Amino acid sequence: MSRTGTGLDAVGAAAPRPQWSSRLAFILAATGSAVGLGNIWKFPYITGENGGGAFVLVYLACIAVIGLPILAAEVMLGRRGRHSPIRSMAELARVDGASPRWAWVAWMGFVAAFVLLSFYSVVGGWSLAYISHAATGAFTGADADTIGGLFGGLLGSAPTLTLWHSVFMLMVVVIVGAGVNAGMERAINLLMPLLFVLLLLLVGYAVVEGDFTRGVDFLFAADFSKLSTDGVLTALGHAFFTLSTGICVMMAYGSFLPREVNIARTVVTIGVLDTLVALLAGLAIFPLVFANGLEPGAGPGLLFVTLPLAFGQMTGGALFGTLFFFLLLVAAITSAISMIEPVVEWLEDRGVPRKAGALGAGLLIWALGLCTVLSFNHWAGFHPLGFISRFEGKTLFDLFDFLVSNLALPLGGMAIAIYAGWIMKPELLRESLGLGDGLAGSLFRFVLRFLSPAAVLIVFLYNLV
Ligand code: PHE
């Protein structure tokens, strides 16, 4: 049934379109997108760098108050549009009587997702390399120099990085090429439960082998004297990254969402699951770090240098180390498939079959990924924007990351909030989100109109200077 007339569907149900087979399927897919390197790699190390508990509290507040309303708005726009984000935004702007330039938001998201996947795949490839290191016992009994050397050796070797990057991209293309139900949904239904089982297993291992009380203390005892302004803004910025919101990836997923699913309730579930995974990852990692007298604030190397050192010292370290990096791989893949989806959908809108679209887009993204590969070795001294002091010493990889994490995600998030809060009629907004006439609806709209854009603006300006 087409409900174009009500404005709920901008485009109507003209062409048959695949749908997630259930609300649960969507929750798993969206959670799969949200749970990624951001949860298992980035969250623990930024928590470590920012002193623990107080940072975690602020992060939770940012997710709840700013991240989730924007995520809900993004999914809702996708479901109303029912096409690729670019086409959806164009159609919605027409139906809602707004400027056709709103499609630019989706164009920016398109470019950002493309760039994001190009380097995400390289880092995803590291987890493949580390599965093989852990499984072959490379960490067992190794000292800090040896383990540091392993990471340095990986980054220094363009052929090795390229190999793992290629394997990672190939997996993504195969899954996405097979389609929404036969490919993505099937893979996600298998991978997400696996992810939770692995994570719980690893937390169990940390309880037995690690200094669990210190780990819990570090994550949950809030000492606000340890939190800087910098930390607050990092928390807010990361809320977007971890929820995958702002670059229209969730809009693409929302386009397959059955009409009867209540969006507001669903995104809360996604937010809770995403947060749970980040916290559990912290509980799996920090007890091991403390038990081995290592440094929680080690930065990006926390997972690839500090943690292997811990695994190398412990009973069962080879097995659990392998499982840990396998977990990282699973989390990365289910996020990566969401990044290529808007691109493939856009090609589909232009009549390119899904398999060909996934392959073609995958090849281009893979090629761009080679810039990231080279940023760690042959091009490590190449700083294209080095003449601007903000970008001094930044490699191409650093610039890509900046473009996506510091510019596209917050800007896109702000635009989505403004569209939902200011352009859409209040009744339509409530109905599309599944909110009643009560306080929740008004609060939601208030957040989208004022709080989210203001918060994003602050992070954005801060990240620029
Ligand atoms: N949320 C993913 C993570 O935490 C990253 C991501 C960002 C995925 C934006 C899609 C879009 O790793």
PDB file of C-alpha atoms in Angstrom, residues 98-302:
ATOM      1  CA  ALA A  98      12.367  22.228   1.039  1.00  0.00           C
ATOM      2  CA  SER A  99      15.324  23.168  -1.146  1.00  0.00           C
ATOM      3  CA  PRO A 100      16.612  20.399  -3.430  1.00  0.00           C
ATOM      4  CA  ARG A 101      20.033  21.224  -2.008  1.00  0.00           C
ATOM      5  CA  TRP A 102      19.199  18.981   0.955  1.00  0.00           C
ATOM      6  CA  ALA A 103      20.381  16.145  -1.269  1.00  0.00           C
ATOM      7  CA  TRP A 104      23.885  17.482  -0.669  1.00  0.00           C
ATOM      8  CA  VAL A 105      23.743  16.033   2.821  1.00  0.00           C
ATOM      9  CA  ALA A 106      23.430  12.608   1.278  1.00  0.00           C
ATOM     10  CA  TRP A 107      26.143  13.372  -1.283  1.00  0.00           C
ATOM     11  CA  MET A 108      28.495  14.307   1.504  1.00  0.00           C
ATOM     12  CA  GLY A 109      27.573  11.102   3.331  1.00  0.00           C
ATOM     13  CA  PHE A 110      28.181   9.143   0.146  1.00  0.00           C
ATOM     14  CA  VAL A 111      31.709  10.505  -0.236  1.00  0.00           C
ATOM     15  CA  ALA A 112      32.397  10.114   3.490  1.00  0.00           C
ATOM     16  CA  ALA A 113      31.258   6.487   3.568  1.00  0.00           C
ATOM     17  CA  PHE A 114      33.406   5.768   0.528  1.00  0.00           C
ATOM     18  CA  VAL A 115      36.493   7.293   2.143  1.00  0.00           C
ATOM     19  CA  LEU A 116      35.715   5.758   5.536  1.00  0.00           C
ATOM     20  CA  LEU A 117      35.523   2.248   4.143  1.00  0.00           C
ATOM     21  CA  SER A 118      38.783   2.744   2.257  1.00  0.00           C
ATOM     22  CA  PHE A 119      40.726   3.117   5.504  1.00  0.00           C
ATOM     23  CA  TYR A 120      38.439   1.095   7.768  1.00  0.00           C
ATOM     24  CA  SER A 121      39.195  -1.885   5.565  1.00  0.00           C
ATOM     25  CA  VAL A 122      42.936  -1.430   6.079  1.00  0.00           C
ATOM     26  CA  VAL A 123      42.495  -1.388   9.867  1.00  0.00           C
ATOM     27  CA  GLY A 124      40.041  -4.296   9.572  1.00  0.00           C
ATOM     28  CA  GLY A 125      42.892  -6.059   7.759  1.00  0.00           C
ATOM     29  CA  TRP A 126      45.087  -5.598  10.846  1.00  0.00           C
ATOM     30  CA  SER A 127      42.680  -7.819  12.766  1.00  0.00           C
ATOM     31  CA  LEU A 128      43.183 -10.517  10.119  1.00  0.00           C
ATOM     32  CA  ALA A 129      46.948 -10.178  10.454  1.00  0.00           C
ATOM     33  CA  TYR A 130      46.659 -10.393  14.238  1.00  0.00           C
ATOM     34  CA  ILE A 131      44.452 -13.481  14.112  1.00  0.00           C
ATOM     35  CA  SER A 132      47.290 -15.179  12.311  1.00  0.00           C
ATOM     36  CA  HIS A 133      49.917 -13.802  14.745  1.00  0.00           C
ATOM     37  CA  ALA A 134      47.942 -14.899  17.796  1.00  0.00           C
ATOM     38  CA  ALA A 135      47.092 -18.305  16.383  1.00  0.00           C
ATOM     39  CA  THR A 136      50.708 -19.075  15.519  1.00  0.00           C
ATOM     40  CA  GLY A 137      51.819 -18.181  19.052  1.00  0.00           C
ATOM     41  CA  ALA A 138      53.749 -15.059  18.036  1.00  0.00           C
ATOM     42  CA  PHE A 139      52.823 -13.310  21.307  1.00  0.00           C
ATOM     43  CA  THR A 140      53.662 -16.184  23.649  1.00  0.00           C
ATOM     44  CA  GLY A 141      56.351 -15.072  26.079  1.00  0.00           C
ATOM     45  CA  ALA A 142      57.334 -12.186  23.796  1.00  0.00           C
ATOM     46  CA  ASP A 143      58.739  -8.986  25.328  1.00  0.00           C
ATOM     47  CA  ALA A 144      57.581  -5.439  24.621  1.00  0.00           C
ATOM     48  CA  ASP A 145      60.181  -4.888  21.894  1.00  0.00           C
ATOM     49  CA  THR A 146      59.227  -8.014  20.006  1.00  0.00           C
ATOM     50  CA  ILE A 147      55.508  -7.181  20.154  1.00  0.00           C
ATOM     51  CA  GLY A 148      56.120  -3.565  19.201  1.00  0.00           C
ATOM     52  CA  GLY A 149      58.237  -4.900  16.346  1.00  0.00           C
ATOM     53  CA  LEU A 150      55.350  -7.061  15.106  1.00  0.00           C
ATOM     54  CA  PHE A 151      53.067  -4.041  14.818  1.00  0.00           C
ATOM     55  CA  GLY A 152      55.801  -1.885  13.304  1.00  0.00           C
ATOM     56  CA  GLY A 153      56.617  -4.676  10.875  1.00  0.00           C
ATOM     57  CA  LEU A 154      53.002  -4.952   9.769  1.00  0.00           C
ATOM     58  CA  LEU A 155      52.626  -1.215   9.203  1.00  0.00           C
ATOM     59  CA  GLY A 156      55.983  -1.033   7.468  1.00  0.00           C
ATOM     60  CA  SER A 157      55.142  -3.661   4.883  1.00  0.00           C
ATOM     61  CA  ALA A 158      52.937  -2.353   2.086  1.00  0.00           C
ATOM     62  CA  PRO A 159      52.481  -5.811   0.482  1.00  0.00           C
ATOM     63  CA  THR A 160      51.320  -7.393   3.762  1.00  0.00           C
ATOM     64  CA  LEU A 161      48.906  -4.540   4.493  1.00  0.00           C
ATOM     65  CA  THR A 162      47.606  -4.732   0.933  1.00  0.00           C
ATOM     66  CA  LEU A 163      47.067  -8.459   1.201  1.00  0.00           C
ATOM     67  CA  TRP A 164      44.917  -8.223   4.350  1.00  0.00           C
ATOM     68  CA  HIS A 165      43.112  -5.137   3.091  1.00  0.00           C
ATOM     69  CA  SER A 166      42.224  -7.053  -0.088  1.00  0.00           C
ATOM     70  CA  VAL A 167      40.940 -10.082   1.813  1.00  0.00           C
ATOM     71  CA  PHE A 168      38.810  -7.825   4.007  1.00  0.00           C
ATOM     72  CA  MET A 169      37.314  -5.938   1.036  1.00  0.00           C
ATOM     73  CA  LEU A 170      36.616  -9.182  -0.778  1.00  0.00           C
ATOM     74  CA  MET A 171      34.551 -10.452   2.151  1.00  0.00           C
ATOM     75  CA  VAL A 172      32.582  -7.205   2.218  1.00  0.00           C
ATOM     76  CA  VAL A 173      31.870  -7.299  -1.520  1.00  0.00           C
ATOM     77  CA  VAL A 174      30.730 -10.920  -1.442  1.00  0.00           C
ATOM     78  CA  ILE A 175      28.291 -10.282   1.414  1.00  0.00           C
ATOM     79  CA  VAL A 176      26.831  -7.050   0.052  1.00  0.00           C
ATOM     80  CA  GLY A 177      26.722  -8.365  -3.521  1.00  0.00           C
ATOM     81  CA  ALA A 178      24.515 -11.250  -2.406  1.00  0.00           C
ATOM     82  CA  GLY A 179      21.743  -8.822  -1.445  1.00  0.00           C
ATOM     83  CA  VAL A 180      19.893  -7.523   1.562  1.00  0.00           C
ATOM     84  CA  ASN A 181      18.266 -10.767   2.631  1.00  0.00           C
ATOM     85  CA  ALA A 182      20.440 -13.501   1.171  1.00  0.00           C
ATOM     86  CA  GLY A 183      23.717 -11.737   1.868  1.00  0.00           C
ATOM     87  CA  MET A 184      23.625  -9.094   4.530  1.00  0.00           C
ATOM     88  CA  GLU A 185      20.851 -10.442   6.700  1.00  0.00           C
ATOM     89  CA  ARG A 186      22.193 -13.988   6.572  1.00  0.00           C
ATOM     90  CA  ALA A 187      25.726 -12.927   7.434  1.00  0.00           C
ATOM     91  CA  ILE A 188      24.566 -10.598  10.169  1.00  0.00           C
ATOM     92  CA  ASN A 189      22.277 -13.199  11.749  1.00  0.00           C
ATOM     93  CA  LEU A 190      25.275 -15.443  12.069  1.00  0.00           C
ATOM     94  CA  LEU A 191      27.917 -12.882  12.979  1.00  0.00           C
ATOM     95  CA  MET A 192      26.128 -10.783  15.591  1.00  0.00           C
ATOM     96  CA  PRO A 193      25.241 -13.622  17.982  1.00  0.00           C
ATOM     97  CA  LEU A 194      28.778 -14.907  17.475  1.00  0.00           C
ATOM     98  CA  LEU A 195      30.094 -11.498  18.424  1.00  0.00           C
ATOM     99  CA  PHE A 196      28.164 -11.470  21.673  1.00  0.00           C
ATOM    100  CA  VAL A 197      29.213 -15.010  22.573  1.00  0.00           C
ATOM    101  CA  LEU A 198      32.872 -14.231  21.892  1.00  0.00           C
ATOM    102  CA  LEU A 199      32.684 -11.044  23.884  1.00  0.00           C
ATOM    103  CA  LEU A 200      31.147 -12.756  26.905  1.00  0.00           C
ATOM    104  CA  LEU A 201      33.745 -15.499  26.676  1.00  0.00           C
ATOM    105  CA  LEU A 202      36.502 -12.890  26.699  1.00  0.00           C
ATOM    106  CA  VAL A 203      34.989 -11.064  29.649  1.00  0.00           C
ATOM    107  CA  GLY A 204      34.880 -14.435  31.437  1.00  0.00           C
ATOM    108  CA  TYR A 205      38.555 -14.880  30.646  1.00  0.00           C
ATOM    109  CA  ALA A 206      39.281 -11.412  32.063  1.00  0.00           C
ATOM    110  CA  VAL A 207      37.397 -12.328  35.253  1.00  0.00           C
ATOM    111  CA  VAL A 208      39.514 -15.438  35.716  1.00  0.00           C
ATOM    112  CA  GLU A 209      42.889 -14.236  34.494  1.00  0.00           C
ATOM    113  CA  GLY A 210      42.821 -10.474  34.903  1.00  0.00           C
ATOM    114  CA  ASP A 211      42.554  -7.921  37.671  1.00  0.00           C
ATOM    115  CA  PHE A 212      38.819  -7.604  37.237  1.00  0.00           C
ATOM    116  CA  THR A 213      38.093  -5.317  40.188  1.00  0.00           C
ATOM    117  CA  ARG A 214      40.605  -2.763  38.991  1.00  0.00           C
ATOM    118  CA  GLY A 215      39.165  -2.979  35.504  1.00  0.00           C
ATOM    119  CA  VAL A 216      35.631  -2.366  36.786  1.00  0.00           C
ATOM    120  CA  ASP A 217      36.863   0.424  38.985  1.00  0.00           C
ATOM    121  CA  PHE A 218      38.647   2.101  36.137  1.00  0.00           C
ATOM    122  CA  LEU A 219      35.578   1.995  33.891  1.00  0.00           C
ATOM    123  CA  PHE A 220      32.905   2.893  36.415  1.00  0.00           C
ATOM    124  CA  ALA A 221      34.390   4.926  39.255  1.00  0.00           C
ATOM    125  CA  ALA A 222      33.869   8.494  38.065  1.00  0.00           C
ATOM    126  CA  ASP A 223      36.622  10.850  39.085  1.00  0.00           C
ATOM    127  CA  PHE A 224      35.762  14.123  37.399  1.00  0.00           C
ATOM    128  CA  SER A 225      39.128  15.646  38.185  1.00  0.00           C
ATOM    129  CA  LYS A 226      40.534  13.373  35.486  1.00  0.00           C
ATOM    130  CA  LEU A 227      38.208  14.686  32.794  1.00  0.00           C
ATOM    131  CA  SER A 228      39.249  17.610  30.594  1.00  0.00           C
ATOM    132  CA  THR A 229      37.175  19.678  28.145  1.00  0.00           C
ATOM    133  CA  ASP A 230      39.030  17.805  25.524  1.00  0.00           C
ATOM    134  CA  GLY A 231      37.676  14.589  26.978  1.00  0.00           C
ATOM    135  CA  VAL A 232      34.080  15.854  26.895  1.00  0.00           C
ATOM    136  CA  LEU A 233      34.350  16.785  23.239  1.00  0.00           C
ATOM    137  CA  THR A 234      36.045  13.515  22.365  1.00  0.00           C
ATOM    138  CA  ALA A 235      33.105  11.734  24.014  1.00  0.00           C
ATOM    139  CA  LEU A 236      30.581  13.700  21.984  1.00  0.00           C
ATOM    140  CA  GLY A 237      32.466  13.192  18.733  1.00  0.00           C
ATOM    141  CA  HIS A 238      32.737   9.492  19.392  1.00  0.00           C
ATOM    142  CA  ALA A 239      28.997   9.218  20.053  1.00  0.00           C
ATOM    143  CA  PHE A 240      28.409   9.884  16.334  1.00  0.00           C
ATOM    144  CA  PHE A 241      31.104   7.544  15.167  1.00  0.00           C
ATOM    145  CA  THR A 242      30.013   4.660  17.328  1.00  0.00           C
ATOM    146  CA  LEU A 243      26.329   4.986  16.382  1.00  0.00           C
ATOM    147  CA  SER A 244      27.285   5.253  12.674  1.00  0.00           C
ATOM    148  CA  THR A 245      25.134   8.342  12.439  1.00  0.00           C
ATOM    149  CA  GLY A 246      25.676  11.408  10.269  1.00  0.00           C
ATOM    150  CA  ILE A 247      26.822  10.000   6.938  1.00  0.00           C
ATOM    151  CA  CYS A 248      23.566   8.435   5.788  1.00  0.00           C
ATOM    152  CA  VAL A 249      24.685   4.861   6.305  1.00  0.00           C
ATOM    153  CA  MET A 250      21.814   4.295   8.717  1.00  0.00           C
ATOM    154  CA  MET A 251      19.558   6.106   6.261  1.00  0.00           C
ATOM    155  CA  ALA A 252      20.352   3.398   3.725  1.00  0.00           C
ATOM    156  CA  TYR A 253      19.550   0.705   6.292  1.00  0.00           C
ATOM    157  CA  GLY A 254      16.369   2.545   7.259  1.00  0.00           C
ATOM    158  CA  SER A 255      15.195   2.388   3.662  1.00  0.00           C
ATOM    159  CA  PHE A 256      14.565  -1.352   4.097  1.00  0.00           C
ATOM    160  CA  LEU A 257      12.717  -0.949   7.367  1.00  0.00           C
ATOM    161  CA  PRO A 258       9.132  -2.232   7.386  1.00  0.00           C
ATOM    162  CA  ARG A 259       6.560   0.480   7.942  1.00  0.00           C
ATOM    163  CA  GLU A 260       5.121  -0.929  11.159  1.00  0.00           C
ATOM    164  CA  VAL A 261       8.370  -0.864  13.130  1.00  0.00           C
ATOM    165  CA  ASN A 262       8.510   1.807  15.826  1.00  0.00           C
ATOM    166  CA  ILE A 263      11.693   3.759  15.165  1.00  0.00           C
ATOM    167  CA  ALA A 264      12.036   5.542  18.494  1.00  0.00           C
ATOM    168  CA  ARG A 265      11.906   2.298  20.440  1.00  0.00           C
ATOM    169  CA  THR A 266      14.137   0.491  17.993  1.00  0.00           C
ATOM    170  CA  VAL A 267      16.986   3.000  18.110  1.00  0.00           C
ATOM    171  CA  VAL A 268      17.001   2.858  21.884  1.00  0.00           C
ATOM    172  CA  THR A 269      17.628  -0.881  21.649  1.00  0.00           C
ATOM    173  CA  ILE A 270      20.439  -0.255  19.165  1.00  0.00           C
ATOM    174  CA  GLY A 271      21.998   2.361  21.437  1.00  0.00           C
ATOM    175  CA  VAL A 272      21.816   0.077  24.455  1.00  0.00           C
ATOM    176  CA  LEU A 273      23.392  -2.834  22.589  1.00  0.00           C
ATOM    177  CA  ASP A 274      26.129  -0.637  21.125  1.00  0.00           C
ATOM    178  CA  THR A 275      26.961   0.773  24.542  1.00  0.00           C
ATOM    179  CA  LEU A 276      26.876  -2.654  26.109  1.00  0.00           C
ATOM    180  CA  VAL A 277      29.416  -3.930  23.623  1.00  0.00           C
ATOM    181  CA  ALA A 278      31.728  -0.971  24.229  1.00  0.00           C
ATOM    182  CA  LEU A 279      31.550  -1.467  27.989  1.00  0.00           C
ATOM    183  CA  LEU A 280      32.012  -5.223  27.726  1.00  0.00           C
ATOM    184  CA  ALA A 281      35.014  -4.653  25.463  1.00  0.00           C
ATOM    185  CA  GLY A 282      36.424  -2.426  28.212  1.00  0.00           C
ATOM    186  CA  LEU A 283      35.739  -5.166  30.754  1.00  0.00           C
ATOM    187  CA  ALA A 284      37.522  -7.697  28.556  1.00  0.00           C
ATOM    188  CA  ILE A 285      40.566  -5.490  28.028  1.00  0.00           C
ATOM    189  CA  PHE A 286      41.376  -3.404  31.116  1.00  0.00           C
ATOM    190  CA  PRO A 287      41.555  -6.255  33.673  1.00  0.00           C
ATOM    191  CA  LEU A 288      44.218  -7.880  31.476  1.00  0.00           C
ATOM    192  CA  VAL A 289      46.070  -4.593  31.096  1.00  0.00           C
ATOM    193  CA  PHE A 290      46.122  -3.996  34.868  1.00  0.00           C
ATOM    194  CA  ALA A 291      46.956  -7.582  35.808  1.00  0.00           C
ATOM    195  CA  ASN A 292      50.086  -7.306  33.693  1.00  0.00           C
ATOM    196  CA  GLY A 293      51.145  -3.909  34.964  1.00  0.00           C
ATOM    197  CA  LEU A 294      50.576  -2.256  31.590  1.00  0.00           C
ATOM    198  CA  GLU A 295      49.499   1.278  30.735  1.00  0.00           C
ATOM    199  CA  PRO A 296      45.716   1.839  30.109  1.00  0.00           C
ATOM    200  CA  GLY A 297      46.420   5.170  28.408  1.00  0.00           C
ATOM    201  CA  ALA A 298      48.626   3.645  25.721  1.00  0.00           C
ATOM    202  CA  GLY A 299      46.579   5.197  22.909  1.00  0.00           C
ATOM    203  CA  PRO A 300      45.830   3.560  19.554  1.00  0.00           C
ATOM    204  CA  GLY A 301      48.389   0.831  20.249  1.00  0.00           C
ATOM    205  CA  LEU A 302      46.359  -0.418  23.234  1.00  0.00           C
TER     206      LEU A 302
END
